[in-house]
C-alpha atoms as a PDB file:
ATOM      1  CA  PRO A   1      10.200  44.814  79.563  1.00  0.00           C
ATOM      2  CA  SER A   2      10.044  41.076  78.927  1.00  0.00           C
ATOM      3  CA  ARG A   3      10.876  37.807  80.675  1.00  0.00           C
ATOM      4  CA  ARG A   4      12.824  36.617  77.617  1.00  0.00           C
ATOM      5  CA  TRP A   5      15.374  38.354  75.414  1.00  0.00           C
ATOM      6  CA  TYR A   6      17.448  37.182  72.453  1.00  0.00           C
ATOM      7  CA  LEU A   7      20.863  38.775  71.803  1.00  0.00           C
ATOM      8  CA  PRO A   8      22.277  37.367  68.522  1.00  0.00           C
ATOM      9  CA  GLU A   9      25.627  39.198  68.537  1.00  0.00           C
ATOM     10  CA  GLY A  10      28.434  38.388  70.950  1.00  0.00           C
ATOM     11  CA  ASN A  11      32.170  38.098  70.483  1.00  0.00           C
ATOM     12  CA  THR A  12      35.168  37.611  72.780  1.00  0.00           C
ATOM     13  CA  THR A  13      37.886  37.434  70.094  1.00  0.00           C
ATOM     14  CA  GLY A  14      39.724  40.737  70.474  1.00  0.00           C
ATOM     15  CA  THR A  15      36.475  42.160  71.831  1.00  0.00           C
ATOM     16  CA  HIS A  16      35.068  42.806  75.299  1.00  0.00           C
ATOM     17  CA  THR A  17      31.364  41.977  75.241  1.00  0.00           C
ATOM     18  CA  TRP A  18      28.936  42.956  77.976  1.00  0.00           C
ATOM     19  CA  VAL A  19      25.330  41.870  78.499  1.00  0.00           C
ATOM     20  CA  LEU A  20      23.507  44.735  80.190  1.00  0.00           C
ATOM     21  CA  LEU A  21      20.415  43.913  82.244  1.00  0.00           C
ATOM     22  CA  MET A  22      17.890  46.396  83.648  1.00  0.00           C
ATOM     23  CA  ASN A  23      15.395  45.441  86.362  1.00  0.00           C
ATOM     24  CA  PRO A  24      12.739  48.181  86.629  1.00  0.00           C
ATOM     25  CA  ASN A  25      10.756  46.196  89.228  1.00  0.00           C
ATOM     26  CA  PRO A  26      10.559  46.817  93.012  1.00  0.00           C
ATOM     27  CA  ALA A  27      11.664  43.196  93.655  1.00  0.00           C
ATOM     28  CA  PRO A  28      14.854  41.287  92.707  1.00  0.00           C
ATOM     29  CA  ALA A  29      14.872  39.479  89.347  1.00  0.00           C
ATOM     30  CA  GLN A  30      16.327  35.975  89.109  1.00  0.00           C
ATOM     31  CA  THR A  31      17.940  35.755  85.688  1.00  0.00           C
ATOM     32  CA  THR A  32      19.476  32.954  83.614  1.00  0.00           C
ATOM     33  CA  LEU A  33      21.851  33.634  80.714  1.00  0.00           C
ATOM     34  CA  THR A  34      22.459  30.878  78.161  1.00  0.00           C
ATOM     35  CA  PHE A  35      25.399  31.521  75.839  1.00  0.00           C
ATOM     36  CA  MET A  36      25.082  29.606  72.535  1.00  0.00           C
ATOM     37  CA  THR A  37      28.284  29.139  70.506  1.00  0.00           C
ATOM     38  CA  GLU A  38      28.894  28.387  66.832  1.00  0.00           C
ATOM     39  CA  GLN A  39      29.816  24.804  67.740  1.00  0.00           C
ATOM     40  CA  GLY A  40      26.440  24.219  69.429  1.00  0.00           C
ATOM     41  CA  ASP A  41      27.885  24.264  72.956  1.00  0.00           C
ATOM     42  CA  THR A  42      26.038  26.176  75.672  1.00  0.00           C
ATOM     43  CA  VAL A  43      27.226  27.881  78.853  1.00  0.00           C
ATOM     44  CA  VAL A  44      24.574  28.690  81.470  1.00  0.00           C
ATOM     45  CA  LYS A  45      25.016  31.313  84.208  1.00  0.00           C
ATOM     46  CA  GLN A  46      22.550  32.618  86.786  1.00  0.00           C
ATOM     47  CA  PHE A  47      22.393  36.085  88.316  1.00  0.00           C
ATOM     48  CA  THR A  48      20.232  38.146  90.652  1.00  0.00           C
ATOM     49  CA  ILE A  49      19.444  41.723  89.618  1.00  0.00           C
ATOM     50  CA  LYS A  50      18.662  44.020  92.540  1.00  0.00           C
ATOM     51  CA  PRO A  51      15.342  45.948  92.554  1.00  0.00           C
ATOM     52  CA  THR A  52      15.248  48.998  90.245  1.00  0.00           C
ATOM     53  CA  ALA A  53      18.866  48.333  89.297  1.00  0.00           C
ATOM     54  CA  ARG A  54      21.217  47.451  86.458  1.00  0.00           C
ATOM     55  CA  LEU A  55      23.559  44.453  86.238  1.00  0.00           C
ATOM     56  CA  ASN A  56      26.606  44.221  83.929  1.00  0.00           C
ATOM     57  CA  VAL A  57      27.672  40.722  82.830  1.00  0.00           C
ATOM     58  CA  PHE A  58      31.194  40.571  81.349  1.00  0.00           C
ATOM     59  CA  THR A  59      30.937  37.611  78.972  1.00  0.00           C
ATOM     60  CA  ASN A  60      34.715  37.252  78.528  1.00  0.00           C
ATOM     61  CA  LEU A  61      34.798  35.706  81.995  1.00  0.00           C
ATOM     62  CA  TYR A  62      32.805  32.718  80.705  1.00  0.00           C
ATOM     63  CA  LEU A  63      33.789  32.407  77.020  1.00  0.00           C
ATOM     64  CA  SER A  64      37.171  32.875  75.360  1.00  0.00           C
ATOM     65  CA  ASP A  65      37.838  33.514  71.655  1.00  0.00           C
ATOM     66  CA  SER A  66      34.203  32.785  70.819  1.00  0.00           C
ATOM     67  CA  SER A  67      31.381  34.074  68.667  1.00  0.00           C
ATOM     68  CA  PHE A  68      28.089  33.461  70.449  1.00  0.00           C
ATOM     69  CA  SER A  69      24.480  34.476  70.999  1.00  0.00           C
ATOM     70  CA  THR A  70      22.791  34.966  74.372  1.00  0.00           C
ATOM     71  CA  LEU A  71      19.369  33.926  75.606  1.00  0.00           C
ATOM     72  CA  VAL A  72      18.217  35.917  78.655  1.00  0.00           C
ATOM     73  CA  GLU A  73      15.403  34.517  80.802  1.00  0.00           C
ATOM     74  CA  ALA A  74      14.059  36.080  84.002  1.00  0.00           C
ATOM     75  CA  ASP A  75      11.295  35.416  86.517  1.00  0.00           C
ATOM     76  CA  GLN A  76       9.848  38.894  85.905  1.00  0.00           C
ATOM     77  CA  PRO A  77      10.011  41.436  83.055  1.00  0.00           C
ATOM     78  CA  ILE A  78      13.435  43.040  82.537  1.00  0.00           C
ATOM     79  CA  VAL A  79      15.302  44.759  79.672  1.00  0.00           C
ATOM     80  CA  ALA A  80      18.452  43.394  77.978  1.00  0.00           C
ATOM     81  CA  GLU A  81      21.059  44.923  75.699  1.00  0.00           C
ATOM     82  CA  SER A  82      24.603  44.007  74.639  1.00  0.00           C
ATOM     83  CA  ALA A  83      27.708  46.076  73.921  1.00  0.00           C
ATOM     84  CA  GLY A  84      31.070  45.160  72.393  1.00  0.00           C
ATOM     85  CA  TYR A  85      34.347  47.116  72.649  1.00  0.00           C
ATOM     86  CA  PHE A  86      37.487  46.524  70.592  1.00  0.00           C
ATOM     87  CA  SER A  87      40.667  48.298  69.427  1.00  0.00           C
ATOM     88  CA  GLY A  88      41.733  48.645  73.051  1.00  0.00           C
ATOM     89  CA  GLY A  89      38.352  50.076  74.021  1.00  0.00           C
ATOM     90  CA  LYS A  90      38.589  52.926  71.487  1.00  0.00           C
ATOM     91  CA  ALA A  91      35.776  51.577  69.296  1.00  0.00           C
ATOM     92  CA  GLY A  92      32.597  49.618  69.798  1.00  0.00           C
ATOM     93  CA  TYR A  93      28.982  48.866  68.958  1.00  0.00           C
ATOM     94  CA  ASN A  94      25.832  47.988  70.848  1.00  0.00           C
ATOM     95  CA  GLY A  95      22.407  46.552  70.178  1.00  0.00           C
ATOM     96  CA  ARG A  96      19.144  45.977  71.933  1.00  0.00           C
ATOM     97  CA  GLY A  97      17.770  42.509  72.386  1.00  0.00           C
ATOM     98  CA  SER A  98      14.700  41.099  70.687  1.00  0.00           C
ATOM     99  CA  ASP A  99      11.844  39.712  72.753  1.00  0.00           C
ATOM    100  CA  PHE A 100      10.780  37.376  69.928  1.00  0.00           C
ATOM    101  CA  ALA A 101      12.170  35.099  67.223  1.00  0.00           C
ATOM    102  CA  ALA A 102      10.834  35.027  63.649  1.00  0.00           C
ATOM    103  CA  ALA A 103      11.156  33.028  60.445  1.00  0.00           C
ATOM    104  CA  ARG A 104      12.177  36.093  58.387  1.00  0.00           C
ATOM    105  CA  TRP A 105      14.425  39.102  59.053  1.00  0.00           C
ATOM    106  CA  TYR A 106      15.350  42.158  56.979  1.00  0.00           C
ATOM    107  CA  MET A 107      18.466  44.346  57.290  1.00  0.00           C
ATOM    108  CA  ALA A 108      18.610  47.454  55.116  1.00  0.00           C
ATOM    109  CA  GLU A 109      22.239  48.451  55.794  1.00  0.00           C
ATOM    110  CA  GLY A 110      25.379  46.786  54.490  1.00  0.00           C
ATOM    111  CA  PHE A 111      28.639  47.920  52.840  1.00  0.00           C
ATOM    112  CA  THR A 112      31.639  45.705  52.088  1.00  0.00           C
ATOM    113  CA  GLY A 113      34.052  48.599  52.419  1.00  0.00           C
ATOM    114  CA  HIS A 114      33.586  47.577  56.066  1.00  0.00           C
ATOM    115  CA  THR A 115      33.644  44.062  57.519  1.00  0.00           C
ATOM    116  CA  VAL A 116      29.978  43.091  57.750  1.00  0.00           C
ATOM    117  CA  ARG A 117      28.782  40.003  59.607  1.00  0.00           C
ATOM    118  CA  LEU A 118      25.311  38.633  60.188  1.00  0.00           C
ATOM    119  CA  ALA A 119      24.831  36.822  63.494  1.00  0.00           C
ATOM    120  CA  ILE A 120      22.012  34.281  63.108  1.00  0.00           C
ATOM    121  CA  MET A 121      20.792  32.829  66.403  1.00  0.00           C
ATOM    122  CA  ASN A 122      18.911  29.527  66.490  1.00  0.00           C
ATOM    123  CA  PRO A 123      17.402  29.263  69.990  1.00  0.00           C
ATOM    124  CA  ASN A 124      15.469  26.099  69.130  1.00  0.00           C
ATOM    125  CA  PRO A 125      16.282  22.525  70.274  1.00  0.00           C
ATOM    126  CA  VAL A 126      16.222  21.431  66.603  1.00  0.00           C
ATOM    127  CA  PRO A 127      18.417  22.383  63.604  1.00  0.00           C
ATOM    128  CA  ALA A 128      17.392  25.325  61.443  1.00  0.00           C
ATOM    129  CA  LYS A 129      17.640  25.536  57.670  1.00  0.00           C
ATOM    130  CA  ALA A 130      18.275  29.141  56.682  1.00  0.00           C
ATOM    131  CA  GLU A 131      18.883  31.166  53.531  1.00  0.00           C
ATOM    132  CA  VAL A 132      20.552  34.573  53.290  1.00  0.00           C
ATOM    133  CA  THR A 133      19.799  36.772  50.282  1.00  0.00           C
ATOM    134  CA  PHE A 134      22.071  39.764  49.707  1.00  0.00           C
ATOM    135  CA  MET A 135      20.317  42.467  47.650  1.00  0.00           C
ATOM    136  CA  VAL A 136      23.091  44.475  46.012  1.00  0.00           C
ATOM    137  CA  GLN A 137      22.459  48.092  45.072  1.00  0.00           C
ATOM    138  CA  GLY A 138      21.336  48.007  41.452  1.00  0.00           C
ATOM    139  CA  GLY A 139      19.229  44.851  41.741  1.00  0.00           C
ATOM    140  CA  GLN A 140      21.637  41.903  41.772  1.00  0.00           C
ATOM    141  CA  ASN A 141      20.952  39.159  44.342  1.00  0.00           C
ATOM    142  CA  VAL A 142      23.397  36.673  45.910  1.00  0.00           C
ATOM    143  CA  THR A 143      21.962  33.762  47.933  1.00  0.00           C
ATOM    144  CA  GLN A 144      23.628  31.486  50.483  1.00  0.00           C
ATOM    145  CA  ALA A 145      21.908  28.451  52.076  1.00  0.00           C
ATOM    146  CA  MET A 146      23.048  26.936  55.379  1.00  0.00           C
ATOM    147  CA  GLU A 147      22.031  24.804  58.341  1.00  0.00           C
ATOM    148  CA  LEU A 148      22.297  25.935  61.944  1.00  0.00           C
ATOM    149  CA  LEU A 149      22.915  23.562  64.819  1.00  0.00           C
ATOM    150  CA  PRO A 150      20.320  23.467  67.635  1.00  0.00           C
ATOM    151  CA  ARG A 151      20.749  26.257  70.204  1.00  0.00           C
ATOM    152  CA  SER A 152      23.642  27.822  68.343  1.00  0.00           C
ATOM    153  CA  ARG A 153      24.870  30.879  66.472  1.00  0.00           C
ATOM    154  CA  ARG A 154      25.948  31.051  62.832  1.00  0.00           C
ATOM    155  CA  THR A 155      28.101  33.896  61.480  1.00  0.00           C
ATOM    156  CA  VAL A 156      27.819  34.939  57.826  1.00  0.00           C
ATOM    157  CA  VAL A 157      30.515  37.384  56.643  1.00  0.00           C
ATOM    158  CA  ALA A 158      29.187  39.336  53.667  1.00  0.00           C
ATOM    159  CA  ASN A 159      32.717  40.210  52.487  1.00  0.00           C
ATOM    160  CA  GLN A 160      33.337  36.526  51.706  1.00  0.00           C
ATOM    161  CA  LEU A 161      30.394  36.439  49.268  1.00  0.00           C
ATOM    162  CA  LEU A 162      30.296  39.930  47.736  1.00  0.00           C
ATOM    163  CA  PRO A 163      32.865  42.162  45.979  1.00  0.00           C
ATOM    164  CA  LYS A 164      34.605  44.976  47.848  1.00  0.00           C
ATOM    165  CA  ASP A 165      32.920  48.380  48.285  1.00  0.00           C
ATOM    166  CA  VAL A 166      29.437  47.081  47.459  1.00  0.00           C
ATOM    167  CA  SER A 167      26.318  48.486  49.151  1.00  0.00           C
ATOM    168  CA  PHE A 168      23.663  45.894  49.917  1.00  0.00           C
ATOM    169  CA  SER A 169      20.668  44.896  52.023  1.00  0.00           C
ATOM    170  CA  ALA A 170      20.025  41.387  53.337  1.00  0.00           C
ATOM    171  CA  THR A 171      17.089  39.096  54.031  1.00  0.00           C
ATOM    172  CA  VAL A 172      17.303  35.952  56.171  1.00  0.00           C
ATOM    173  CA  THR A 173      14.603  33.267  56.042  1.00  0.00           C
ATOM    174  CA  ALA A 174      14.478  30.069  58.090  1.00  0.00           C
ATOM    175  CA  ASP A 175      12.214  27.074  58.609  1.00  0.00           C
ATOM    176  CA  VAL A 176      12.027  27.749  62.381  1.00  0.00           C
ATOM    177  CA  PRO A 177      12.036  31.088  64.246  1.00  0.00           C
ATOM    178  CA  VAL A 178      15.531  32.631  64.521  1.00  0.00           C
ATOM    179  CA  VAL A 179      16.946  36.049  65.454  1.00  0.00           C
ATOM    180  CA  VAL A 180      19.374  38.068  63.286  1.00  0.00           C
ATOM    181  CA  GLN A 181      21.674  41.034  63.939  1.00  0.00           C
ATOM    182  CA  ARG A 182      23.971  42.871  61.499  1.00  0.00           C
ATOM    183  CA  THR A 183      27.323  44.222  62.739  1.00  0.00           C
ATOM    184  CA  SER A 184      29.749  46.374  60.722  1.00  0.00           C
ATOM    185  CA  ILE A 185      33.390  46.964  61.679  1.00  0.00           C
ATOM    186  CA  LEU A 186      35.165  49.910  60.023  1.00  0.00           C
ATOM    187  CA  PRO A 187      38.623  49.505  58.422  1.00  0.00           C
ATOM    188  CA  ASN A 188      41.509  49.172  60.887  1.00  0.00           C
ATOM    189  CA  GLY A 189      39.015  48.757  63.710  1.00  0.00           C
ATOM    190  CA  GLU A 190      38.330  52.499  63.806  1.00  0.00           C
ATOM    191  CA  GLY A 191      34.688  52.014  64.769  1.00  0.00           C
ATOM    192  CA  GLY A 192      31.623  49.859  64.471  1.00  0.00           C
ATOM    193  CA  HIS A 193      27.849  49.855  64.409  1.00  0.00           C
ATOM    194  CA  SER A 194      25.261  47.142  64.864  1.00  0.00           C
ATOM    195  CA  ALA A 195      21.515  46.751  64.469  1.00  0.00           C
ATOM    196  CA  LEU A 196      18.915  44.083  65.008  1.00  0.00           C
ATOM    197  CA  GLY A 197      16.996  43.070  61.898  1.00  0.00           C
ATOM    198  CA  VAL A 198      13.282  43.770  61.517  1.00  0.00           C
ATOM    199  CA  PRO A 199      10.716  40.997  60.937  1.00  0.00           C
ATOM    200  CA  ALA A 200       8.637  42.747  58.243  1.00  0.00           C
ATOM    201  CA  PRO A 201       8.723  45.627  55.763  1.00  0.00           C
ATOM    202  CA  ALA A 202       6.500  48.672  56.318  1.00  0.00           C
ATOM    203  CA  LYS A 203       5.320  51.700  54.351  1.00  0.00           C
ATOM    204  CA  THR A 204       6.376  54.209  57.017  1.00  0.00           C
ATOM    205  CA  TRP A 205       9.598  54.390  59.039  1.00  0.00           C
ATOM    206  CA  PHE A 206      10.668  56.954  61.629  1.00  0.00           C
ATOM    207  CA  LEU A 207      14.363  57.733  62.244  1.00  0.00           C
ATOM    208  CA  ALA A 208      14.897  60.019  65.233  1.00  0.00           C
ATOM    209  CA  GLU A 209      18.655  60.569  64.758  1.00  0.00           C
ATOM    210  CA  GLY A 210      20.392  62.455  61.981  1.00  0.00           C
ATOM    211  CA  SER A 211      23.257  64.942  61.622  1.00  0.00           C
ATOM    212  CA  THR A 212      25.244  66.440  58.746  1.00  0.00           C
ATOM    213  CA  ALA A 213      27.429  68.548  61.046  1.00  0.00           C
ATOM    214  CA  ASN A 214      31.171  68.045  60.605  1.00  0.00           C
ATOM    215  CA  PRO A 215      32.530  65.318  60.727  1.00  0.00           C
ATOM    216  CA  PHE A 216      29.361  63.239  60.224  1.00  0.00           C
ATOM    217  CA  GLN A 217      28.316  61.640  56.933  1.00  0.00           C
ATOM    218  CA  GLU A 218      24.678  60.541  56.971  1.00  0.00           C
ATOM    219  CA  TYR A 219      23.221  57.694  54.873  1.00  0.00           C
ATOM    220  CA  LEU A 220      19.693  56.297  54.697  1.00  0.00           C
ATOM    221  CA  ALA A 221      19.615  52.689  53.482  1.00  0.00           C
ATOM    222  CA  LEU A 222      16.303  51.699  51.854  1.00  0.00           C
ATOM    223  CA  GLN A 223      15.632  48.011  51.189  1.00  0.00           C
ATOM    224  CA  ASN A 224      12.956  46.936  48.705  1.00  0.00           C
ATOM    225  CA  PRO A 225      12.318  43.174  49.046  1.00  0.00           C
ATOM    226  CA  SER A 226       9.261  43.264  46.762  1.00  0.00           C
ATOM    227  CA  GLY A 227       9.042  42.601  43.040  1.00  0.00           C
ATOM    228  CA  ALA A 228       7.674  46.088  42.368  1.00  0.00           C
ATOM    229  CA  ALA A 229       9.428  49.478  42.206  1.00  0.00           C
ATOM    230  CA  PRO A 230       7.743  51.683  44.829  1.00  0.00           C
ATOM    231  CA  ARG A 231       8.292  55.424  45.132  1.00  0.00           C
ATOM    232  CA  ALA A 232       9.601  56.687  48.478  1.00  0.00           C
ATOM    233  CA  GLY A 233       9.479  60.169  49.986  1.00  0.00           C
ATOM    234  CA  VAL A 234      11.885  61.241  52.725  1.00  0.00           C
ATOM    235  CA  PRO A 235      10.893  64.418  54.621  1.00  0.00           C
ATOM    236  CA  PHE A 236      13.755  65.677  56.833  1.00  0.00           C
ATOM    237  CA  MET A 237      12.693  67.409  60.072  1.00  0.00           C
ATOM    238  CA  THR A 238      15.383  69.813  61.271  1.00  0.00           C
END
């Protein structure tokens, strides 16, 4: 648990977005949510979470037709997550919050056969200069530079910069600490998945979930941001 959480992804355009708050403490938690839009506007709401309880915040009540990020602040450690539902509630995605911001983020997964967007959250009171590098499978890189308004969200749609049906990874760097989340929407809104970026590469990764049972198709996306060509081993534990 943490007193501060960053939730980069939020959308109320054809989507119902919920911020989900868990208070594991024996006392109430006074909580402030600051919604940060792409235009740099902010909406602030305050809530009380009962002891050892969960609170659901339906963001569509406070923002309409908006893409936004959410800053969660509480007077004691809590846990925050967000979930979005679309296609009449038949499809959705969710993602945990981050309890820190960083100047660099890595996202291994990306495929332009889906609609892929990067939500970049600038929680700082100053503008942020950022650069997104798409690492296309096979070694080609595409770079996009941008500036983020103070306390705002910026959306980068990979499909607008890359060809169709391309697999890629992405790296985001900024001159101030930001938070980045990747969200993929399947064709015709049939489904979606979302994941927070990671702030650094590592030599070992653990993935608890995996299934090749019908109708699942399982992919592991490996991103190599270095200038070398490392060898990777993948032991599957059944």
